[in-house]
Coordinates of C-alpha atoms in Angstrom, one line a residue:
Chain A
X1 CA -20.9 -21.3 -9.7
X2 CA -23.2 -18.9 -10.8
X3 CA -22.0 -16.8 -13.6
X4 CA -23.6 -13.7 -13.5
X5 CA -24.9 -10.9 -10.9
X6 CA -27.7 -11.2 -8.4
X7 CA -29.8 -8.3 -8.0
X8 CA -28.5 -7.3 -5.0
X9 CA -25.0 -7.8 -6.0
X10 CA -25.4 -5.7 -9.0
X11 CA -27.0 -3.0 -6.5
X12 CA -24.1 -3.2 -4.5
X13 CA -21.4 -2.8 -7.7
X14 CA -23.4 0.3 -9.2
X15 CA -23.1 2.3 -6.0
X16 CA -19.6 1.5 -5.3
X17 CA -18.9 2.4 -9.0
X18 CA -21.1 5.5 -8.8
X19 CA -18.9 6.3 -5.3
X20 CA -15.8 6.0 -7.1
X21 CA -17.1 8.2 -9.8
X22 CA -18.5 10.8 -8.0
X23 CA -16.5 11.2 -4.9
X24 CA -13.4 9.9 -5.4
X25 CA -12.0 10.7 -8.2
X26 CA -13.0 14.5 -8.5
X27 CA -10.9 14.8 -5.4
X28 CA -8.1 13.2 -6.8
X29 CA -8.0 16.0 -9.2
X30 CA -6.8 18.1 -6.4
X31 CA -4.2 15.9 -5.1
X32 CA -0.8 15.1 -6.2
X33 CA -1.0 12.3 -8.7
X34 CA 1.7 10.3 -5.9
X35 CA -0.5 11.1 -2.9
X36 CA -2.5 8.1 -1.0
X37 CA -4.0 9.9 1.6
X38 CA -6.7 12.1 2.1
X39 CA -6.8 15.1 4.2
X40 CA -8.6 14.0 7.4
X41 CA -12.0 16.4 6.4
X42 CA -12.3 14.9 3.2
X43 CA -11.9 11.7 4.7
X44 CA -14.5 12.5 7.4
X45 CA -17.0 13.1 5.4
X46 CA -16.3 10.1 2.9
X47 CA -16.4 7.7 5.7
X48 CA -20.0 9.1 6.6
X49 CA -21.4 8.4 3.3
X50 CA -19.9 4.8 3.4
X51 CA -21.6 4.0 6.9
X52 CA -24.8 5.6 5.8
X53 CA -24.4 3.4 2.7
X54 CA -24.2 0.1 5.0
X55 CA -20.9 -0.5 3.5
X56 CA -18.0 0.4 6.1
X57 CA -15.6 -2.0 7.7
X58 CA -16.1 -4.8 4.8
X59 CA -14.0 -7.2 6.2
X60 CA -15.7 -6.8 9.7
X61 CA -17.9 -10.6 10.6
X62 CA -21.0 -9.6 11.3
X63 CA -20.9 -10.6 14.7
X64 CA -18.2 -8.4 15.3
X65 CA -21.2 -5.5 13.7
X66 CA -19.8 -5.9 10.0
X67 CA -22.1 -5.6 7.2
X68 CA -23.1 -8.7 6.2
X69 CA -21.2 -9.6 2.2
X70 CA -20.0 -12.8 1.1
X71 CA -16.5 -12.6 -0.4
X72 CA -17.9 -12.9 -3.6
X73 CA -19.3 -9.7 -3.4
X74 CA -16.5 -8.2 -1.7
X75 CA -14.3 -9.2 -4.7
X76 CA -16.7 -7.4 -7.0
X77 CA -16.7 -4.5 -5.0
X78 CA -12.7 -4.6 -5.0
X79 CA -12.5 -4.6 -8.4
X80 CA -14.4 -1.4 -8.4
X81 CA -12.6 0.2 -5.3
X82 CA -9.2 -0.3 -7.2
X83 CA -10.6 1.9 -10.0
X84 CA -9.1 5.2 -9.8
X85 CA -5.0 6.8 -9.4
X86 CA -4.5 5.9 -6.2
X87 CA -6.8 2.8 -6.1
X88 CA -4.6 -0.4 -6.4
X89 CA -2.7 0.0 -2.7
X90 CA -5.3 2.8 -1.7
X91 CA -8.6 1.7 -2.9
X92 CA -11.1 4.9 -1.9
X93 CA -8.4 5.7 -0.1
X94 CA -9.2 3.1 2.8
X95 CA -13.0 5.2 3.5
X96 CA -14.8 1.7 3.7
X97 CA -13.1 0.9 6.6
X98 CA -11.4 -2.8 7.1
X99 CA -10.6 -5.4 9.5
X100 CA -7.2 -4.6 10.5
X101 CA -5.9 -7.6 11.4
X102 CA -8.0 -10.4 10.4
X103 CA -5.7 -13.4 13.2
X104 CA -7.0 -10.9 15.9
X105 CA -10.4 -12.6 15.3
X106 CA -8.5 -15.9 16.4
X107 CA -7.3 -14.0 19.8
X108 CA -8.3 -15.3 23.2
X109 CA -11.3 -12.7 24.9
X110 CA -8.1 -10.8 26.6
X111 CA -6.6 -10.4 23.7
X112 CA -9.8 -9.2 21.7
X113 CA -10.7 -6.6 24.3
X114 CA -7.1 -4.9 24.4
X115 CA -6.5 -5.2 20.7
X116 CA -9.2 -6.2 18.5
X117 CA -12.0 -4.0 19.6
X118 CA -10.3 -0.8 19.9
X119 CA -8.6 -2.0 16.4
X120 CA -12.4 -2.0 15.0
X121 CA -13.5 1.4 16.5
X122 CA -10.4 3.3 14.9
X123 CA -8.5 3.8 17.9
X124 CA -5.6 1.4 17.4
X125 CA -3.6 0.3 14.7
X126 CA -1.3 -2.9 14.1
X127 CA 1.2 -4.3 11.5
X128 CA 2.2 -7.4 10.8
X129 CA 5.3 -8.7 11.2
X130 CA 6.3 -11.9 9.4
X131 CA 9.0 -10.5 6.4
X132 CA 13.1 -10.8 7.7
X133 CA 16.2 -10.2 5.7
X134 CA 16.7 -13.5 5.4
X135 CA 13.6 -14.1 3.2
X136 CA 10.1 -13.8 2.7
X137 CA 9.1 -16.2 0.6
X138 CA 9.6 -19.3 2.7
X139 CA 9.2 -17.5 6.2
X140 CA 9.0 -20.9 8.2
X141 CA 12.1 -21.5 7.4
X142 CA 13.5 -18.0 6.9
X143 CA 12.7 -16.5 10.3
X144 CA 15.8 -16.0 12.4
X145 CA 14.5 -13.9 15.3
X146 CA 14.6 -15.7 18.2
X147 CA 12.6 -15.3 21.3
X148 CA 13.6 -17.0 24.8
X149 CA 11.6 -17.6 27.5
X150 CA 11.9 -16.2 30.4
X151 CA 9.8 -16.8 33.4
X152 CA 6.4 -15.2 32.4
X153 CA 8.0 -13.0 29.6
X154 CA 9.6 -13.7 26.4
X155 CA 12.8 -12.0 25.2
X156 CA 12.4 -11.4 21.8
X157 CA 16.2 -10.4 19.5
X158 CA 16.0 -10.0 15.9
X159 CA 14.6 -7.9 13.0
X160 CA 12.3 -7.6 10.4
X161 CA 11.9 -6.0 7.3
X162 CA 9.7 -4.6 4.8
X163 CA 7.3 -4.1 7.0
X164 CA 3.9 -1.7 6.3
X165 CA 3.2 1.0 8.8
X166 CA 5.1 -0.5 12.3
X167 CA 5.5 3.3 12.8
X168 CA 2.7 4.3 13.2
X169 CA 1.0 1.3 14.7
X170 CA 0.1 1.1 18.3
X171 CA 0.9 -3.1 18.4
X172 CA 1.9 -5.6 15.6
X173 CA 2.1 -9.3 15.1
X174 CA 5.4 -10.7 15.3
X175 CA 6.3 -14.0 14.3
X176 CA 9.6 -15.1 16.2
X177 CA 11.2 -18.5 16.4
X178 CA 10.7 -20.4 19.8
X179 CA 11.1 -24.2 18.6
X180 CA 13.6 -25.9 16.2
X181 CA 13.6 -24.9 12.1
X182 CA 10.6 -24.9 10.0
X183 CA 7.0 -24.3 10.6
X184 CA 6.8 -26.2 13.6
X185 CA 9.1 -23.8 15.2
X186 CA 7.7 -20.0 15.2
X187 CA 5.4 -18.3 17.2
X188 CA 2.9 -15.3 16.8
X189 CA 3.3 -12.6 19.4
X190 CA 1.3 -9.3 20.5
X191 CA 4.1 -6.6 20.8
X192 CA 2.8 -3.1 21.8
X193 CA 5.2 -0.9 20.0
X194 CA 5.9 1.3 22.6
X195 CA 7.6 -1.8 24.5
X196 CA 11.2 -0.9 25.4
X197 CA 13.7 -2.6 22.6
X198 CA 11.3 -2.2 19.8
X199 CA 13.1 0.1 17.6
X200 CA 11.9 1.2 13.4
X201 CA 15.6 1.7 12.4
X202 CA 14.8 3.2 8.6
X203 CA 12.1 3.6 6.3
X204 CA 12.6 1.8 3.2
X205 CA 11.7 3.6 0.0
X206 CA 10.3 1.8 -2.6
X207 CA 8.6 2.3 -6.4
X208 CA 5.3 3.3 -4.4
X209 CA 6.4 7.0 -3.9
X210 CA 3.8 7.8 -1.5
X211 CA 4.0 4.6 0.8
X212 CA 7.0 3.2 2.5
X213 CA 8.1 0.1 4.1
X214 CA 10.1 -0.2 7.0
X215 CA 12.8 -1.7 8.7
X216 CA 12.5 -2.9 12.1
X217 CA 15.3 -4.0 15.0
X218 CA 14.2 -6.1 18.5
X219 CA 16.7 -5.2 21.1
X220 CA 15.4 -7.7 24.3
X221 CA 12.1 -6.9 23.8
X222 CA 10.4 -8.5 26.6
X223 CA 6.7 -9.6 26.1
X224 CA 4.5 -11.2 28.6
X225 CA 3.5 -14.7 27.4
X226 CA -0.4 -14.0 27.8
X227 CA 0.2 -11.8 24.0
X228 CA 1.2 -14.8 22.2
X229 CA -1.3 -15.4 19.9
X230 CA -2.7 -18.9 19.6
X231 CA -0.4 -21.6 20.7
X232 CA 2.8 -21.7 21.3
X233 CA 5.1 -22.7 18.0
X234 CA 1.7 -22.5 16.1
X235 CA 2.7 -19.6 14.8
X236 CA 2.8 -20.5 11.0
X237 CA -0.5 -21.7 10.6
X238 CA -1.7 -18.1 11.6
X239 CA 0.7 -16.4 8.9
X240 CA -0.2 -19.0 6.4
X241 CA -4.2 -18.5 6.6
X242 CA -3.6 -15.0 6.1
X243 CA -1.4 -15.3 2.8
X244 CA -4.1 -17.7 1.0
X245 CA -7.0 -15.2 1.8
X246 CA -5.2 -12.2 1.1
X247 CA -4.3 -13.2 -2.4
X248 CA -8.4 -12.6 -3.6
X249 CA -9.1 -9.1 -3.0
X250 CA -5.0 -8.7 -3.9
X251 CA -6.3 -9.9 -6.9
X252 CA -9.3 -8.0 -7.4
X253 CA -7.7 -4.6 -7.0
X254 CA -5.4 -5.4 -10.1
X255 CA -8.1 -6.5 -12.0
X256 CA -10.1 -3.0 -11.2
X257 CA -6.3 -0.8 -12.7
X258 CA -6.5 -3.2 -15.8
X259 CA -10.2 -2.4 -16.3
X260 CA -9.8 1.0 -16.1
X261 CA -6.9 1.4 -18.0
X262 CA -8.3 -0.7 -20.5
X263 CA -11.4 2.1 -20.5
X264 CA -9.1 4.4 -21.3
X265 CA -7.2 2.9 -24.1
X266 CA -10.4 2.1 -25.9
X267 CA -11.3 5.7 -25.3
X268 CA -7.5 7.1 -26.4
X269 CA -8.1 5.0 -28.7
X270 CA -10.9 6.6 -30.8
X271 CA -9.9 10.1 -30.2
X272 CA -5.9 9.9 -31.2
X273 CA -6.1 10.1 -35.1
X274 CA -2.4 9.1 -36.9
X275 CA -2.3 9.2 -41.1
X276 CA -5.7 10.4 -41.0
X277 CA -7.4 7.9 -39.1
X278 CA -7.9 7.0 -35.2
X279 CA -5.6 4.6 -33.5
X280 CA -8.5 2.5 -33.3
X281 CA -8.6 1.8 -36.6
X282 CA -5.3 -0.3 -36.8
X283 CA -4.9 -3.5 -36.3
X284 CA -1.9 -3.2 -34.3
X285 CA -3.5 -1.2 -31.5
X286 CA -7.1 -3.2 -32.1
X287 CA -5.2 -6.5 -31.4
X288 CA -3.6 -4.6 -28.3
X289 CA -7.6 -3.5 -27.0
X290 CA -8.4 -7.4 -27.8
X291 CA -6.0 -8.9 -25.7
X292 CA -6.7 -6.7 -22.7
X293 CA -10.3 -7.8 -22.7
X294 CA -9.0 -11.0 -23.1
X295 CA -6.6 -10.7 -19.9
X296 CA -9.1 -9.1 -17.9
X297 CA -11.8 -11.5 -18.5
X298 CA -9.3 -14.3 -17.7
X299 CA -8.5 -12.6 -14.3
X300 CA -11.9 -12.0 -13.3
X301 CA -13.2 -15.1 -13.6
X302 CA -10.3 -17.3 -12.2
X303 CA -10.2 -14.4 -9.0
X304 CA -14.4 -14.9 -8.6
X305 CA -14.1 -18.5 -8.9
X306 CA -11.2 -18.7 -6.2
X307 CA -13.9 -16.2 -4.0
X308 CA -16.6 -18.7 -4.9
X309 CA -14.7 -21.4 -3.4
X310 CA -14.2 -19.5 -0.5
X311 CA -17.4 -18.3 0.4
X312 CA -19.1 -21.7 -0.1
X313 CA -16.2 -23.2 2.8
X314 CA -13.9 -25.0 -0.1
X315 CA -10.2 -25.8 -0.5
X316 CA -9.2 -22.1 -2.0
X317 CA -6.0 -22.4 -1.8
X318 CA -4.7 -23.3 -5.6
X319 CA -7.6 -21.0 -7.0
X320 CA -6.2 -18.0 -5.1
X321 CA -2.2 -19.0 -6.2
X322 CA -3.8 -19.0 -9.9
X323 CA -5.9 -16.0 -9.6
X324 CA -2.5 -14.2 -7.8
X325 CA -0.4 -15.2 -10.9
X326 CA -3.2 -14.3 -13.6
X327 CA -4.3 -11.3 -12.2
X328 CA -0.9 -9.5 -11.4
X329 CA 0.4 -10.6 -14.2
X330 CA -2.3 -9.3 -16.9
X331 CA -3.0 -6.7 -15.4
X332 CA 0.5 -5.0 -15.5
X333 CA 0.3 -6.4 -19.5
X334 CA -3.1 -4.3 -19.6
X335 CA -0.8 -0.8 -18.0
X336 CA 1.9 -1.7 -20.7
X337 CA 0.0 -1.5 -23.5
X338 CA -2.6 1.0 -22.3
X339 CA 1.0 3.1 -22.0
X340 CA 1.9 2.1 -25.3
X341 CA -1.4 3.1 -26.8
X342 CA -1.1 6.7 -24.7
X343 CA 1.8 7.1 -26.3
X344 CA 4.1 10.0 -24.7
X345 CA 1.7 10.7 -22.6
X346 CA 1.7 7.2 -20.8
X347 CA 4.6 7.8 -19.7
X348 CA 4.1 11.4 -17.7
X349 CA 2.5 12.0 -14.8
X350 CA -0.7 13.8 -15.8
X351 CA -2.0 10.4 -16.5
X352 CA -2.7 8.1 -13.8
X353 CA -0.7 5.1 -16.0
X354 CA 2.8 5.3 -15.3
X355 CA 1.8 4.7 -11.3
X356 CA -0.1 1.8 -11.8
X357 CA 2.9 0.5 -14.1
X358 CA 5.6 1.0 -11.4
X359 CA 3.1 -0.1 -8.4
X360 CA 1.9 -2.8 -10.4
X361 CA 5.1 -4.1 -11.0
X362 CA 5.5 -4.8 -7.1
X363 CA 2.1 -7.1 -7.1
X364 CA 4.2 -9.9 -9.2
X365 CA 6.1 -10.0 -5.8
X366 CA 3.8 -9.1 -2.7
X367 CA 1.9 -11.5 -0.8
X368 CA 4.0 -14.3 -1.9
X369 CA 6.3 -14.1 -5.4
X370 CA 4.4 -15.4 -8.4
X371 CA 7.2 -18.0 -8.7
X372 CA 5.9 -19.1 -4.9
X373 CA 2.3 -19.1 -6.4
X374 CA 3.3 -21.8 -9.3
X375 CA 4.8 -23.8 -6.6
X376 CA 1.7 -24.1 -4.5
X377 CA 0.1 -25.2 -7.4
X378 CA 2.4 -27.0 -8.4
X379 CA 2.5 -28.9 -5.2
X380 CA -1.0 -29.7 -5.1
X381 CA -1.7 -31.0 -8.8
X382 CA 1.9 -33.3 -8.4
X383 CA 1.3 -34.4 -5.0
X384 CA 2.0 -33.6 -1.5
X385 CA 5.5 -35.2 -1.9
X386 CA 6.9 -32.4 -4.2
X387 CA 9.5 -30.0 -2.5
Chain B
X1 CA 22.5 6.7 0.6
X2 CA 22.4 8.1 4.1
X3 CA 19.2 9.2 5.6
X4 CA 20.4 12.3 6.3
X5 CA 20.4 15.5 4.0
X6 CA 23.8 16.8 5.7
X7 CA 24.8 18.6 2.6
X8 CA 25.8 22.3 3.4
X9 CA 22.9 24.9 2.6
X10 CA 23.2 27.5 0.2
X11 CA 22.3 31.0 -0.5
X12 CA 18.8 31.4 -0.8
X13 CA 19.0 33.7 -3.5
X14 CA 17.7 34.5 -6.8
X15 CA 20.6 34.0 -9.2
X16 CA 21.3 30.7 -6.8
X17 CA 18.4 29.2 -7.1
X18 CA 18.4 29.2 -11.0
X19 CA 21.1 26.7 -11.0
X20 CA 18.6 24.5 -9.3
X21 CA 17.3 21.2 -12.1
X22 CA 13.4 21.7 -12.4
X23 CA 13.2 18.6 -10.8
X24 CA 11.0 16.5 -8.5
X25 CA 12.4 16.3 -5.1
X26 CA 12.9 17.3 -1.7
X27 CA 14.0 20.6 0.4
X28 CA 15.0 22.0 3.7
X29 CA 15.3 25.9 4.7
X30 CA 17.4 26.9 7.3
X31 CA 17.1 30.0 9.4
X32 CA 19.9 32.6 9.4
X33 CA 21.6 30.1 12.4
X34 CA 21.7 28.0 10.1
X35 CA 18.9 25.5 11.6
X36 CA 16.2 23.3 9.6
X37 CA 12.9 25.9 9.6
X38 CA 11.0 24.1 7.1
X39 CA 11.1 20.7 5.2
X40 CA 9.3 20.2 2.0
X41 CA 8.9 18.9 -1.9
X42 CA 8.5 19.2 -5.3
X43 CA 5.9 17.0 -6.6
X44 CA 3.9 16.3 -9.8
X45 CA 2.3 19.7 -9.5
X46 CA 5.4 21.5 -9.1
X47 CA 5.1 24.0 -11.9
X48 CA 9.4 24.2 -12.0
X49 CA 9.9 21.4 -9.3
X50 CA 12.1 22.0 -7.0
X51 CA 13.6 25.2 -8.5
X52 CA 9.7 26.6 -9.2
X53 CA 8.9 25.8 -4.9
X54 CA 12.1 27.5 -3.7
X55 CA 11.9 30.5 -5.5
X56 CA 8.3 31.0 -3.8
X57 CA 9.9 31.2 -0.8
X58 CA 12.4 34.2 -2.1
X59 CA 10.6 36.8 0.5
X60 CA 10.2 34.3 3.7
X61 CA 11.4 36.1 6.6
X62 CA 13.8 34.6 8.2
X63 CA 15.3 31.6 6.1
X64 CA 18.4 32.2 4.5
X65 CA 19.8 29.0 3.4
X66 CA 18.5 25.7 1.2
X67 CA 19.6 22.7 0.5
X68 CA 18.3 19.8 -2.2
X69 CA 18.3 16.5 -3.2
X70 CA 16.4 15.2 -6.3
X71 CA 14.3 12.2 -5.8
X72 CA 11.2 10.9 -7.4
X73 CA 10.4 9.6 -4.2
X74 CA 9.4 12.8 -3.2
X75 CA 6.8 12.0 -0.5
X76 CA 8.6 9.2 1.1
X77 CA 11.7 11.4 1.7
X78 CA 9.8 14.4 3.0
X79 CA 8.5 12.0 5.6
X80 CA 11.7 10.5 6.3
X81 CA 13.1 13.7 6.6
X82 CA 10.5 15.5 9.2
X83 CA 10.6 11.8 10.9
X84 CA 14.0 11.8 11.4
X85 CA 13.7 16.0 12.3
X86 CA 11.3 15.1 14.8
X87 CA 13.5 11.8 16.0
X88 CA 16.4 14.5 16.9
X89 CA 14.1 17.6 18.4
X90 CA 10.9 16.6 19.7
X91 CA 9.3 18.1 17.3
X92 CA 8.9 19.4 13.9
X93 CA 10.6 22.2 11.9
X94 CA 9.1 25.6 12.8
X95 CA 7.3 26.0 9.9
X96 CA 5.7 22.4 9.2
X97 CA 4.0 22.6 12.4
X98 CA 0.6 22.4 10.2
X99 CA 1.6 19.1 8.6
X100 CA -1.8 18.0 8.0
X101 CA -0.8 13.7 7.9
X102 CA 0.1 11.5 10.5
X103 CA 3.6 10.7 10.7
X104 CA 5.6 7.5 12.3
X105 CA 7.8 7.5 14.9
X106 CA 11.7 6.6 14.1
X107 CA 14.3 5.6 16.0
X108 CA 17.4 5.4 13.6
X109 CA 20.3 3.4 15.2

């Protein structure tokens, strides 16, 4: 692995930081210190100056007209995305564009030209539905909603919960049971929202104050067999690549909070002056500055390396458990202590810290628990047979 | 807690709406029927949260009534609220017809 930046990676990482800089955060100024969206002029104009920069819809395969960046370079550029008040679950406020929904990619041509496409020109949206209130964490064995066939259609019964935006999405993935238990039994299927049965019963608040989850019910939703996605009772697989490649830019985005709230430590830092001296000057807060450059180094390198496996077509999946774990986990240390170093005012809300505390706190849990992620690993260093 | 704010409304006057906690959170107006007019919050910039944002609206004509609930989930609520609003009418309150985000579509059991 190489170890340091190639030109045009470094290119790449200065404009994204100068973006960040210059656009972004100004704006935020104006906004409440909550909000994740941007009104939609603002966000106009910002998603201009992305496309003219050759950067918009990152996640998009070339083929499909993205711009062509390895992950590895799309994990720098998260880290630098994430680096503002709203960045870790809005990162520029989502004005580079995405993928949507990268299993769309797997769909048959049908498929693609009813959802996919108009999914990358901006005109539909999807969620995905995996999560039920039976569990998340094990979802081949948790999912409980059951779909029956019947003649062409499918009748799908059940719920799901915690879901991100199923209310205002024009289709989602939903992952029912149509086999026997386990991962052998569930199956992915297209369900346009508008389908009679499909109901989003409640919105579920969470410690993200500007972003909501929700809740949704399946009263004999009937969808025709030609939107299940792949093969039947292959369901898993397709949730499954998801989660692994998810957890690297997951990653990423925490590591871009810790830097900056590291930044601003070290600048608190040397400004706050206690018994006639800065806070810099103690031990107590220098060993607090020290160990954040520790954790953040530790994160960025164990989240490029998992990328690095990735982009060169390796086994990722340990790499991104551990970088899931590290990264989450040090960076909320990083908020903590930047808080502690802020002082009272780490704690109010004219400084962007006490939201990357609370939202942070939800990474340890998204995208798979970080007791899930030791388990992976665990499973793969012990063997197979472990369970 | 329920979804709905189905607390009765209160004056909206002066000497009422000091008993309101400077607080972050979310409001609904009523007209002089009695009827929703206008959802909205107190956030971070509230100078006096949600006592500070009602007493702006002292001199709106035609709203009469108010009623509260303290959250720190301010933005959340408000879009539960005009969700659910919208769920039950069609439409939104009278005077968030300029609500300038997208918002979902409920269906509350």
């Amino acid at each position: 692995m190489e170890l340091s930046l190639n030109n045009e990676q470094q290119m790449i990482v200065d404009m994204v930081r100068r973006f960040v800089r210059d656009e972004i955060i100004p704006l935020e100024m104006h906004l409440d210190p909550d909000a994740d969206q941007l009104e939609a002029e603002d966000r106009d104009r910002l998603v201009g100056k992305v496309k003219d920069m050759g950067l918009y819809g990152l996640d998009i395969p070339v083929d499909y007209g993205g711009p062509d960046i390895d992950v590895v370079t799309r994990t720098l550029m998260a880290i630098e995305m994430s680096q503002h008040r709203a960045g870790l679950y809005a990162p520029c406020y989502g004005v580079f564009g995405g993928a949507g929904l990268a299993q769309l990619f797997e769909a048959s041509d049908a498929q693609k030209e009813k959802y996919l496409f108009p999914t990358l020109r901006g005109e539909k949206r999807g969620f995905f539905g995996l999560t039920e209130p039976s569990g998340g964490s094990d979802p081949a064995r948790a999912i409980q909603t059951k779909a029956v066939q019947d003649g062409d259609e499918w009748v799908i019964n059940g719920g799901k919960i915690f879901i991100s935006g199923a209310d205002k999405a024009d289709f989602g993935l939903v992952f029912a049971r149509t086999g026997g238990e386990g991962r052998g039994g569930v199956t992915c299927f297209i369900v346009d929202t508008d389908t009679p049965g499909f109901h989003v019963r409640r919105i579920v608040h969470t410690l993200r104050s500007a972003h909501y989850a929700t809740e949704l019910q399946f009263e004999d939703m009937r969808v025709p067999a030609i939107n299940i996605l792949g093969q039947l009772n292959k369901g898993f697989a397709i949730a499954n690549d998801r989660l692994s490649r998810q957890r690297i830019p997951y990653s990423a985005g925490c590591i871009g909070i810790a830097v900056k709230a590291h930044e601003m430590a070290l600048e608190y830092s040397k400004q706050r002056q206690t018994f006639g001296a800065p806070l810099s000057n103690r031990q107590a807060i220098q060993w607090m500055l020290v160990d954040n450059e520790i954790d953040i180094k530790q994160a960025t390198w164990l989240t490029l390396e998992a990328a690095d496996r990735a982009h060169r077509g390796d086994s990722f999946r340990k790499e991104a458990a551990m970088c899931k774990i590290v990264a989450t986990e040090s960076a909320g240390r990083v908020v903590d202590r930047a808080m502690q170093i802020h002082g009272g005012y780490g704690v109010t809300k004219d400084f962007p810290l006490e939201r990357w505390y609370r939202e942070l706190r939800i990474r340890r849990i998204g995208e798979g628990p970080n007791e899930v992620q030791r388990h992976i690993i665990a499973r793969d260093i012990i063997g197979a047979g472990l369970r | 807690m329920g979804i709905r704010l189905d607390k009765p409304f209160l004056p909206l006057r002066e000497d009422v709406i000091k008993t309101v906690q400077a607080q972050l959170g979310v409001y609904q107006l009523a007209n002089e029927s009695g009827e929703v007019c206008y959802i909205g919050c107190a956030d971070a910039r509230s100078l006096f949260g949600l006592r500070g944002e009602l007493e702006q609206h002292l001199e709106d004509p035609g709203v009469s009534g108010f009623r509260v609930e303290v959250t720190t989930a301010y933005h959340t609520r408000r879009q539960e609220l005009l969700m659910l609003y919208q769920a039950d009418h069609g439409e939104l309150p009278v005077r968030n017809k300029d609500y300038p985000f997208q918002l979902g579509r409920l269906s509350p059991a």
